[in-house]
Backbone as a printed PyTorch tensor [residue, N CA C, xyz], in Angstrom:
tensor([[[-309.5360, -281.8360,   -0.4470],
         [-308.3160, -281.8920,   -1.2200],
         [-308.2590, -280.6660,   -2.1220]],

        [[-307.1560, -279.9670,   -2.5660],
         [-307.1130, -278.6410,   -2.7630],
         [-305.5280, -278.8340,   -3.7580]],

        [[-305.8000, -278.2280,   -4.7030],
         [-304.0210, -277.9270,   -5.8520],
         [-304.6130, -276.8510,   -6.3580]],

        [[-303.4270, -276.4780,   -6.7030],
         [-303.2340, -275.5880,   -7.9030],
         [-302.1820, -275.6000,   -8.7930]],

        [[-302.1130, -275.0650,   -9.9280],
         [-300.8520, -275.1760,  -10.8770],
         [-301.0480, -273.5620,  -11.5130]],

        [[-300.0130, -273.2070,  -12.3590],
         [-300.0640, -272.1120,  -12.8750],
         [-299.2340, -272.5010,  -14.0030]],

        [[-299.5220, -271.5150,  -15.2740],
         [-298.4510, -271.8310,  -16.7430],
         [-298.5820, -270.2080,  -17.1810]],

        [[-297.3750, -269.9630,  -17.6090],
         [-297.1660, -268.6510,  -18.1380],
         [-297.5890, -268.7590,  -20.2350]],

        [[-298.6450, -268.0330,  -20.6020],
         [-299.0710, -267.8720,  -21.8000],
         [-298.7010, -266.8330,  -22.6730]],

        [[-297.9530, -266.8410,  -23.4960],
         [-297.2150, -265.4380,  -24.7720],
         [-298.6740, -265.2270,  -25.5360]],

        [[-299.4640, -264.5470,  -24.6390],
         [-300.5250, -263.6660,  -25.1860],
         [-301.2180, -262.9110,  -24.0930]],

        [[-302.3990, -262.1300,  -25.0980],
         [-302.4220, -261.1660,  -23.7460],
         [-304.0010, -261.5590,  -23.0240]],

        [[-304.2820, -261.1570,  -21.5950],
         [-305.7500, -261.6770,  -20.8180],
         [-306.6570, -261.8020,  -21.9540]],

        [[-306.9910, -261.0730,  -22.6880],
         [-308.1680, -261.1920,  -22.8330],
         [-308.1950, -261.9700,  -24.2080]],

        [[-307.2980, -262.3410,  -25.1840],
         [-307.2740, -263.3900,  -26.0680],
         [-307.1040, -264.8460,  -25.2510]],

        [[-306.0980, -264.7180,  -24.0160],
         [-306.5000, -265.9360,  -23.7160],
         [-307.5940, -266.6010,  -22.7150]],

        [[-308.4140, -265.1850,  -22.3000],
         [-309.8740, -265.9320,  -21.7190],
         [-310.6600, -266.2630,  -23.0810]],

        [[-310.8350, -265.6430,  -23.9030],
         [-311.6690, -266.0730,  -25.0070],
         [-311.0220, -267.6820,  -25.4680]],

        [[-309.9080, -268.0960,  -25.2960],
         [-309.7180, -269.3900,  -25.4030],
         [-310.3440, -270.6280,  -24.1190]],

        [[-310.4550, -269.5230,  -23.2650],
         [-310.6450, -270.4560,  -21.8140],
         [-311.8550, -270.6650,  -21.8660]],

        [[-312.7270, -269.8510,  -22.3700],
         [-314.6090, -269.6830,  -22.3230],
         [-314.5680, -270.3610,  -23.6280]],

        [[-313.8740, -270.8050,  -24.5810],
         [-314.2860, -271.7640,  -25.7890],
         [-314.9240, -273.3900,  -25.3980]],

        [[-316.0170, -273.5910,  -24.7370],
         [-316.7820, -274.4230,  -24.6150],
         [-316.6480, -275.5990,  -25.1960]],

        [[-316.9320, -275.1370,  -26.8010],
         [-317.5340, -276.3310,  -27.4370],
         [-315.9710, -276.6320,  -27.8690]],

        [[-314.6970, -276.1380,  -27.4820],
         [-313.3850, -277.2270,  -28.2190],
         [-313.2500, -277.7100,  -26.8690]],

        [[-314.0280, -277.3030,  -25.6360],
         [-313.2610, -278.5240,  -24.6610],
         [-313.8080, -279.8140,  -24.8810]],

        [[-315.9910, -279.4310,  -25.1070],
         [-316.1600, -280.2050,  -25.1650],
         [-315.9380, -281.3620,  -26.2220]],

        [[-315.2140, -280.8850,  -27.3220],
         [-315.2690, -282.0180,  -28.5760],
         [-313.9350, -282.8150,  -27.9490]],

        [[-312.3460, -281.9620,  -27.5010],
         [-311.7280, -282.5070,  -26.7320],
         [-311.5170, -283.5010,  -25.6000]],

        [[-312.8780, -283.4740,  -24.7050],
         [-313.4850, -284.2430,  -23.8540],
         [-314.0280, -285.8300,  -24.6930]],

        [[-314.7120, -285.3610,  -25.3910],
         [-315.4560, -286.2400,  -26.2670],
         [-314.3090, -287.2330,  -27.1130]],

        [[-313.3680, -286.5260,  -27.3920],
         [-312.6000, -287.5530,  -28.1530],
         [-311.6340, -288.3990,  -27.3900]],

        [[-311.7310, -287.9150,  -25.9730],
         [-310.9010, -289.0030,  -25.0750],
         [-312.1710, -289.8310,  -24.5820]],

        [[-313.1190, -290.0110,  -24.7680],
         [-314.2420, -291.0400,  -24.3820],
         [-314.9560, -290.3720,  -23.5300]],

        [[-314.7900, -289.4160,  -23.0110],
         [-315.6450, -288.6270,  -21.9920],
         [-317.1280, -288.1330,  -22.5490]],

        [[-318.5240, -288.9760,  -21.9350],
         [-319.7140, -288.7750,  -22.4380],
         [-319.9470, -286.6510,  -21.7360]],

        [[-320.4570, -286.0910,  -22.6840],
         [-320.6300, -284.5920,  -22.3950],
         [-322.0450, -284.6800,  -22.9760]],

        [[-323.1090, -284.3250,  -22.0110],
         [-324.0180, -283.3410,  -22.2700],
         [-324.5010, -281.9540,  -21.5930]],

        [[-324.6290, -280.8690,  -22.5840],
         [-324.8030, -279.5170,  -22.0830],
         [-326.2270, -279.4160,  -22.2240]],

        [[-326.3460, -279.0570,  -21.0770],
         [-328.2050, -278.3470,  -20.8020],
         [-327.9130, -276.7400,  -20.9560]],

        [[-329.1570, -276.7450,  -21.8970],
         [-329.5150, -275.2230,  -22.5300],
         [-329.0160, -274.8090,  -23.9100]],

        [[-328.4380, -273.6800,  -23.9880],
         [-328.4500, -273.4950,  -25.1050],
         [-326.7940, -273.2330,  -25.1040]],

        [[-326.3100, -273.3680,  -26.4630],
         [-324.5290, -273.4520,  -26.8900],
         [-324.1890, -271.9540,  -26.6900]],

        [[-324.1930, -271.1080,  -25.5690],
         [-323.2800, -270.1940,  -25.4030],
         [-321.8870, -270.0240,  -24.4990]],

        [[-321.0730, -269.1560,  -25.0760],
         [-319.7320, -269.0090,  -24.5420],
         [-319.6090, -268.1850,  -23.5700]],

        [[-318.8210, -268.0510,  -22.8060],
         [-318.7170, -266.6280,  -21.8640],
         [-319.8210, -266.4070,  -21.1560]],

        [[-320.3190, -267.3150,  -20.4380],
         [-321.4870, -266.8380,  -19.5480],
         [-321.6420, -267.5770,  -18.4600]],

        [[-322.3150, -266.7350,  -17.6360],
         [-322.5490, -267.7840,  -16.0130],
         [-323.6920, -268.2960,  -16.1620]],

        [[-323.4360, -269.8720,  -16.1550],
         [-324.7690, -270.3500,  -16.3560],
         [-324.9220, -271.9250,  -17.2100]],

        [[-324.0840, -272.0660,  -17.9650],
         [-324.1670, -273.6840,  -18.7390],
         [-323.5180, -274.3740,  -17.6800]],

        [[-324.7180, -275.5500,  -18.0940],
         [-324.4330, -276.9440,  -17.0900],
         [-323.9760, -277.6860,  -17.7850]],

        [[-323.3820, -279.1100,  -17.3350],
         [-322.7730, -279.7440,  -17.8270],
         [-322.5100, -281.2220,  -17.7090]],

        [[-323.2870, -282.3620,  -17.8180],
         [-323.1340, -284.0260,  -17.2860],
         [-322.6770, -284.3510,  -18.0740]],

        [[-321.5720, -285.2050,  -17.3870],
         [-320.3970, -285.8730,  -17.6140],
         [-320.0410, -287.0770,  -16.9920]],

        [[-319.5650, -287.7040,  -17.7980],
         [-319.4980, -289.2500,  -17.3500],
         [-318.6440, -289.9020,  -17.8820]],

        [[-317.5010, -290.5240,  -17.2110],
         [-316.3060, -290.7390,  -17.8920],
         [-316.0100, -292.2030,  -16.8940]],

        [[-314.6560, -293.0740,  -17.1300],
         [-314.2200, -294.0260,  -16.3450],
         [-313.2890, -293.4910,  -15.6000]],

        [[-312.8180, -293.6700,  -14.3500],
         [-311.9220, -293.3680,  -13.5650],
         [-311.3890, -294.2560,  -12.3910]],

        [[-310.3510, -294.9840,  -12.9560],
         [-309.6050, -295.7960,  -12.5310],
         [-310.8050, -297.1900,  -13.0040]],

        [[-311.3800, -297.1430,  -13.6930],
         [-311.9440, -298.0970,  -14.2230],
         [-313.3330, -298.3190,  -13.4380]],

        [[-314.1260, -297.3410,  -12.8650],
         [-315.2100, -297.1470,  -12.1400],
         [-315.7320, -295.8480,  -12.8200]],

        [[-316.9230, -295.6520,  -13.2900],
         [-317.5730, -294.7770,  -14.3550],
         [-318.2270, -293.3730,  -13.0260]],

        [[-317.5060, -292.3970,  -13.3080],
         [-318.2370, -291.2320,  -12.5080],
         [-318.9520, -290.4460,  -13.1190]],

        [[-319.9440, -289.6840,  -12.1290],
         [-320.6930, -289.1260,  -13.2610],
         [-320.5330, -287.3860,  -12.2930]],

        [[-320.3430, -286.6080,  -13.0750],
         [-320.0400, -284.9960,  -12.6240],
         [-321.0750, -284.6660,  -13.2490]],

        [[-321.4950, -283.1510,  -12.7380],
         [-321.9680, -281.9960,  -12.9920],
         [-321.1440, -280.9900,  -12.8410]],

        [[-320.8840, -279.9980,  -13.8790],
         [-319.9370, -278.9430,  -13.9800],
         [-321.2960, -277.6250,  -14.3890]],

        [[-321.1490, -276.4770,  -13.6280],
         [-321.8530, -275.5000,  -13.8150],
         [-321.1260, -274.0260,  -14.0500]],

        [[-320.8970, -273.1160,  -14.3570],
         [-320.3080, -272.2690,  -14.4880],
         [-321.1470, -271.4190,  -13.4050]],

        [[-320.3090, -271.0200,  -12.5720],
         [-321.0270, -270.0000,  -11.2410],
         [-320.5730, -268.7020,  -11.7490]],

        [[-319.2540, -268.2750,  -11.7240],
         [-318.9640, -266.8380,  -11.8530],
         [-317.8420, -266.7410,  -13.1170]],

        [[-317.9750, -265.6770,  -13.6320],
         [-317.6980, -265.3700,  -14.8800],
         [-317.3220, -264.0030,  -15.0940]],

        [[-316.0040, -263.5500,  -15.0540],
         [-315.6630, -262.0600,  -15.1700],
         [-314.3210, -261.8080,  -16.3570]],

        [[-314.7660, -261.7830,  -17.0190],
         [-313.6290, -261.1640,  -18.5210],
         [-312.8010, -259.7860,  -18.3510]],

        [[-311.4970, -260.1640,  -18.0760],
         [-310.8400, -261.8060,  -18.5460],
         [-310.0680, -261.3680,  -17.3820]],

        [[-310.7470, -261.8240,  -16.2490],
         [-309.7260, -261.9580,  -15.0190],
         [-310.1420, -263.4920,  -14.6790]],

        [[-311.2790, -264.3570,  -14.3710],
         [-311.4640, -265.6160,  -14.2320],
         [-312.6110, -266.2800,  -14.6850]],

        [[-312.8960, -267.5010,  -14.3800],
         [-313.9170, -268.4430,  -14.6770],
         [-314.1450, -269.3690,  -13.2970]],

        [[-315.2610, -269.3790,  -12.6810],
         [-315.3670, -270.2550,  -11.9230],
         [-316.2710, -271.6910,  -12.1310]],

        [[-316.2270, -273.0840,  -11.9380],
         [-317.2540, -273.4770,  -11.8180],
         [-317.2930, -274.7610,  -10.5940]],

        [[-318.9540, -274.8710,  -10.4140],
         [-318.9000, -276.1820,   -9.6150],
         [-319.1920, -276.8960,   -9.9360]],

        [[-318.6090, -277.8200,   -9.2920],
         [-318.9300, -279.0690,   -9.9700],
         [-319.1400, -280.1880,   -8.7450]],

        [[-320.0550, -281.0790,   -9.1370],
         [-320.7620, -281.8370,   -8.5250],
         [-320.8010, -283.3100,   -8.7010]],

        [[-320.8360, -283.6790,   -7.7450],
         [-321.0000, -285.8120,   -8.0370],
         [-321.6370, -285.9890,   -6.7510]],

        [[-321.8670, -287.1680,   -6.6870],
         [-323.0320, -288.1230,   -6.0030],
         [-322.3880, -287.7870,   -4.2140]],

        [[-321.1060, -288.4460,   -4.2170],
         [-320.7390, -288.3290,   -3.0310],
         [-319.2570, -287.2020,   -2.7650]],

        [[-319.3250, -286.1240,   -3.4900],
         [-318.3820, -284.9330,   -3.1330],
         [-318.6790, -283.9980,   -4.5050]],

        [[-318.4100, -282.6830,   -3.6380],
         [-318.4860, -280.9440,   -4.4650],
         [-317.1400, -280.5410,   -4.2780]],

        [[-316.9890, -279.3900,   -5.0110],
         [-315.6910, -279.2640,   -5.4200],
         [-316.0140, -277.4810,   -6.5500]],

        [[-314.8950, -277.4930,   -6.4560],
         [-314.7350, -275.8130,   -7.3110],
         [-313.5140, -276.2970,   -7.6190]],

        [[-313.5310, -275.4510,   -9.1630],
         [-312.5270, -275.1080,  -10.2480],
         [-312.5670, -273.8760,  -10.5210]],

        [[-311.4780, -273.5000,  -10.3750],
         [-311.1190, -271.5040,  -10.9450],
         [-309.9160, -271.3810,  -11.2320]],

        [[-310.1000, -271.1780,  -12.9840],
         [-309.3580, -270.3730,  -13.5710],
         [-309.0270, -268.9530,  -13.5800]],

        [[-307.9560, -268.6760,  -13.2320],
         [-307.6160, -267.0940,  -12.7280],
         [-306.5210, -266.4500,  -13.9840]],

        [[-306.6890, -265.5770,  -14.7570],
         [-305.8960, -264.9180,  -15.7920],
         [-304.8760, -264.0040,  -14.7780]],

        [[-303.9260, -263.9980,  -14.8440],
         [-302.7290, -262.8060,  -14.3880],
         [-302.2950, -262.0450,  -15.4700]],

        [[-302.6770, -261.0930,  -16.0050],
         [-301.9690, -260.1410,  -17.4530],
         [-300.1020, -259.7810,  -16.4610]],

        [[-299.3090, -260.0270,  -17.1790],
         [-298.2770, -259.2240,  -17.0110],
         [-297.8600, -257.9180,  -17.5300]],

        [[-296.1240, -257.8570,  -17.6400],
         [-296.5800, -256.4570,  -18.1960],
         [-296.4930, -256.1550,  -19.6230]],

        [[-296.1100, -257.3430,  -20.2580],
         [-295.7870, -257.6390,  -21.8190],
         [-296.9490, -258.3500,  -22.2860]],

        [[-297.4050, -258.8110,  -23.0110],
         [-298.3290, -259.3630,  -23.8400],
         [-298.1000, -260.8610,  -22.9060]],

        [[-297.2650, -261.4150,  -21.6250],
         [-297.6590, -262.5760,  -21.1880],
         [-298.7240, -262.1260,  -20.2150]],

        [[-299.6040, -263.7140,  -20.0370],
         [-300.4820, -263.6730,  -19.2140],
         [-300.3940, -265.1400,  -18.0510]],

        [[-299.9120, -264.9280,  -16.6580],
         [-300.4700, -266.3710,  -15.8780],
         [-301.6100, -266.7130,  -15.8570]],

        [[-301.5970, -268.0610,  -16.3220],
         [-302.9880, -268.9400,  -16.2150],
         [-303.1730, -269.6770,  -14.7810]],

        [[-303.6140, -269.6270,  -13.9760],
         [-303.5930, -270.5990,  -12.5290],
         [-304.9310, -271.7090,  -12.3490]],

        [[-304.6370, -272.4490,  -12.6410],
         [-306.0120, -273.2300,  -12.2260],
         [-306.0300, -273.4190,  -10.9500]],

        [[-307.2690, -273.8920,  -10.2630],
         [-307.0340, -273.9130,   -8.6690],
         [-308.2440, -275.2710,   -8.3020]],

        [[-308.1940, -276.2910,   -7.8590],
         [-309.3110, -277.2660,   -7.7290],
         [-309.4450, -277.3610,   -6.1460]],

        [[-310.3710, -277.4540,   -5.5990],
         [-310.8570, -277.5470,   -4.5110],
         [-312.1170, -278.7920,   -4.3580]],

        [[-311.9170, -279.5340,   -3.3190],
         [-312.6800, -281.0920,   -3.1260],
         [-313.1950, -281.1130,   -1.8050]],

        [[-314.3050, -281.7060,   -1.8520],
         [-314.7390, -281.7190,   -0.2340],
         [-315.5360, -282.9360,   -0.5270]],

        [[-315.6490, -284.0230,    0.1690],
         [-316.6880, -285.1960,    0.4910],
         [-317.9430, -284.6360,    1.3270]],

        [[-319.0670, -285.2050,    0.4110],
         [-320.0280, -284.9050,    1.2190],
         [-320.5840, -286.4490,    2.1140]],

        [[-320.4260, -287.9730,    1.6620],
         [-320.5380, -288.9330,    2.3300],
         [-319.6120, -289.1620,    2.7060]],

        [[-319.6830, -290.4620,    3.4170],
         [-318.3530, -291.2910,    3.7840],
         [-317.2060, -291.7070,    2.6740]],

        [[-318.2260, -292.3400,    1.6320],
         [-317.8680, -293.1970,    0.5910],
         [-316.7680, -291.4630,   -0.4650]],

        [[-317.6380, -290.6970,   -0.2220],
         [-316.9000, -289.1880,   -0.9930],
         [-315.4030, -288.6770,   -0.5900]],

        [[-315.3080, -289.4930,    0.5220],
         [-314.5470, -288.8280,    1.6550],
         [-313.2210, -289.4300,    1.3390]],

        [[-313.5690, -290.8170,    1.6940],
         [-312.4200, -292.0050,    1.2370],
         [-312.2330, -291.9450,   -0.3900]],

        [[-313.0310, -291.8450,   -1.4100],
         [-312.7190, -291.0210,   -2.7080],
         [-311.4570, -290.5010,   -2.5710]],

        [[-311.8940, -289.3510,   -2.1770],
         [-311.0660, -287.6590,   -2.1590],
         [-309.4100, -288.2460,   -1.5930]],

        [[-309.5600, -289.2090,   -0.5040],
         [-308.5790, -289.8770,    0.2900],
         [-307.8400, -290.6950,   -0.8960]],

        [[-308.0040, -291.6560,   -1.3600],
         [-307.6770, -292.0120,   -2.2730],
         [-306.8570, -291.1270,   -3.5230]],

        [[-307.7220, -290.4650,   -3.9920],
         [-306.9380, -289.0000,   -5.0790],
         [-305.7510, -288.7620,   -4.8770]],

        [[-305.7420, -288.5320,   -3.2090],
         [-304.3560, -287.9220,   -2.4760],
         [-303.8160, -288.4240,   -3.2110]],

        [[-303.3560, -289.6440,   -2.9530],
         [-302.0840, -290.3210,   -2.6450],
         [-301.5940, -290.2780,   -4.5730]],

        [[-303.0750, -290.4020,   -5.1360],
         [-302.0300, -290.1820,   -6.9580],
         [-302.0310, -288.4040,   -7.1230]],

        [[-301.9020, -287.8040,   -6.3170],
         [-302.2800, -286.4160,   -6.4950],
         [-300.7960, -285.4910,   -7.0380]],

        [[-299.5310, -286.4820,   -7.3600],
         [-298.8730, -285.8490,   -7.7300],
         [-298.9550, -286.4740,   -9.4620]],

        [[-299.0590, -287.6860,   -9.6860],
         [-299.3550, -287.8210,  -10.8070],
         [-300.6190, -287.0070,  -11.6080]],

        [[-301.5720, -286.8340,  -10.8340],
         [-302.7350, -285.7890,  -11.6340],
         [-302.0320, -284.2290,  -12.0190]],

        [[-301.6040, -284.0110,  -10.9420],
         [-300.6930, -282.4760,  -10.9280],
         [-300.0370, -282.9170,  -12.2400]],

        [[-298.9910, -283.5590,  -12.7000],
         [-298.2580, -283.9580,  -13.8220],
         [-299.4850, -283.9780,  -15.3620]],

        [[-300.0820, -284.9850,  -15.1120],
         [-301.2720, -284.5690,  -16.3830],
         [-301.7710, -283.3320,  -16.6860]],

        [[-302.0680, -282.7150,  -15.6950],
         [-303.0980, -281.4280,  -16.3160],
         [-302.1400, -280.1810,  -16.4740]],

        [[-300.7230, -280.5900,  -15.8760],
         [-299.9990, -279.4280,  -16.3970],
         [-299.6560, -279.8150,  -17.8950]],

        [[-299.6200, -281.0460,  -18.0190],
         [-299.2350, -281.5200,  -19.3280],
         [-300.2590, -281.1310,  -20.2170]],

        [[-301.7920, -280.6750,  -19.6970],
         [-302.6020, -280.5120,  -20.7000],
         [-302.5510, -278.9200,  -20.7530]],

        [[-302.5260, -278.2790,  -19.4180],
         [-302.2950, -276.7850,  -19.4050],
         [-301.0030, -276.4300,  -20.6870]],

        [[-299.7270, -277.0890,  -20.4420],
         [-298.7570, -277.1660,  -21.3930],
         [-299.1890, -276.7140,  -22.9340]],

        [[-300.1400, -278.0830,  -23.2020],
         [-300.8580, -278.1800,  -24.9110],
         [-301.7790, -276.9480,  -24.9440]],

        [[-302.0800, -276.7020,  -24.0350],
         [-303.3260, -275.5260,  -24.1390],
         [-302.2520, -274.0910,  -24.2800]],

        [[-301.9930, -274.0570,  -23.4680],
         [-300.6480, -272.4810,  -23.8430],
         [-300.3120, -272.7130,  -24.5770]],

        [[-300.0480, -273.5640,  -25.2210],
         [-298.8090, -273.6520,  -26.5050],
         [-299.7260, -273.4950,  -28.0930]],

        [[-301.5730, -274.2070,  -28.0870],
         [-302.0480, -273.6560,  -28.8480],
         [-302.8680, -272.5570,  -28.7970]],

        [[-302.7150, -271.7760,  -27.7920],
         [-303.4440, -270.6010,  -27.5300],
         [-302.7170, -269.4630,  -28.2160]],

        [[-301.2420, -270.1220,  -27.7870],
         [-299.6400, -269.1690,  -28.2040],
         [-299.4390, -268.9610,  -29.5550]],

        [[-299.9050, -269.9330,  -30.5270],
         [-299.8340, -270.2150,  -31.8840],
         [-301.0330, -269.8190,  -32.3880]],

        [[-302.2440, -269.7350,  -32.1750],
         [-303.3980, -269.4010,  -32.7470],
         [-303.0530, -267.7820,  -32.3990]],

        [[-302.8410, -266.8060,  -31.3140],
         [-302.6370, -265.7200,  -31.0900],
         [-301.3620, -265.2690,  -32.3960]],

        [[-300.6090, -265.9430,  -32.7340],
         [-299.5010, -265.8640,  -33.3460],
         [-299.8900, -265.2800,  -34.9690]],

        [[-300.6160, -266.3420,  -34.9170],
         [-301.6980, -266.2120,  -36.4960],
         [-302.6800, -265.1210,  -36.6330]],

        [[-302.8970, -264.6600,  -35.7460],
         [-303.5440, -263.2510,  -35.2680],
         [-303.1300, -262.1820,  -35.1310]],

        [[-302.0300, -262.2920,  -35.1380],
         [-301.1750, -260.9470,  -34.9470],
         [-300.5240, -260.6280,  -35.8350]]])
């Protein structure tokens, strides 16, 4: 299973990768919607390399992820994988600078089952896969809009 979305941001690449590599506000963000976060190693930003277990409810069945940061290039993207019991998957954030101080943000998710049970998962997703598309643009939304305002205060 495979989406993407994109949101146009009134700032420029490289203020808004330094918002995208801000770690510790996803994770307190995560944390305050009930999502258990622990990071292995040490609290740095901008780097290939922090792991990440996670464990949240979903659809009222508790999953547990691993999120790793694989590739890391400022401020064109962020990649990471991420991992569960029965399916892998990649997330990449891709910066587009335009030619004004906007920048496209594109997220891109990619899913693959590795069991049976991963498979019918992923199968399942489908079918709410336009309602998820709707949430995370809604969160992409909140995220441009305080990336847009903190840049604002900066300038």
């Amino acid at each position: 299973m495979d989406f993407s979305l994109s949101k146009e941001i009134d700032a420029p690449a490289a203020f808004v990768f330094q918002a995208v590599t801000d770690f510790e506000r996803f994770e307190t963000a995560a944390i305050a919607r009930g999502v258990k976060v622990h990071r292995r190693g040490a609290q740095s930003d901008a780097a290939v390399g922090p792991i990440w277990d996670i464990r949240f409810l979903f659809h009222g069945k508790s999953l547990d992820l691993t999120l790793e940061v694989t590739d890391l290039v400022a401020p064109d993207h962020l990649v990471m994988a991420i991992t569960a019991k029965s399916f892998k998957g990649r997330a990449m954030c891709r910066l587009s600078p335009g030619e004004t101080e906007m920048t496209e943000m594109t997220l891109s998710f990619m899913f693959e089952g590795q069991t049976l049970s991963g498979r019918l998962f992923l199968k399942a997703l489908e079918v709410t896969k336009a309602t998820m598309e709707q949430k995370i643009a809604k969160r992409m939304a909140d995220f441009a809009q305080e990336t847009e305002s903190d840049y604002r205060t900066t300038v």
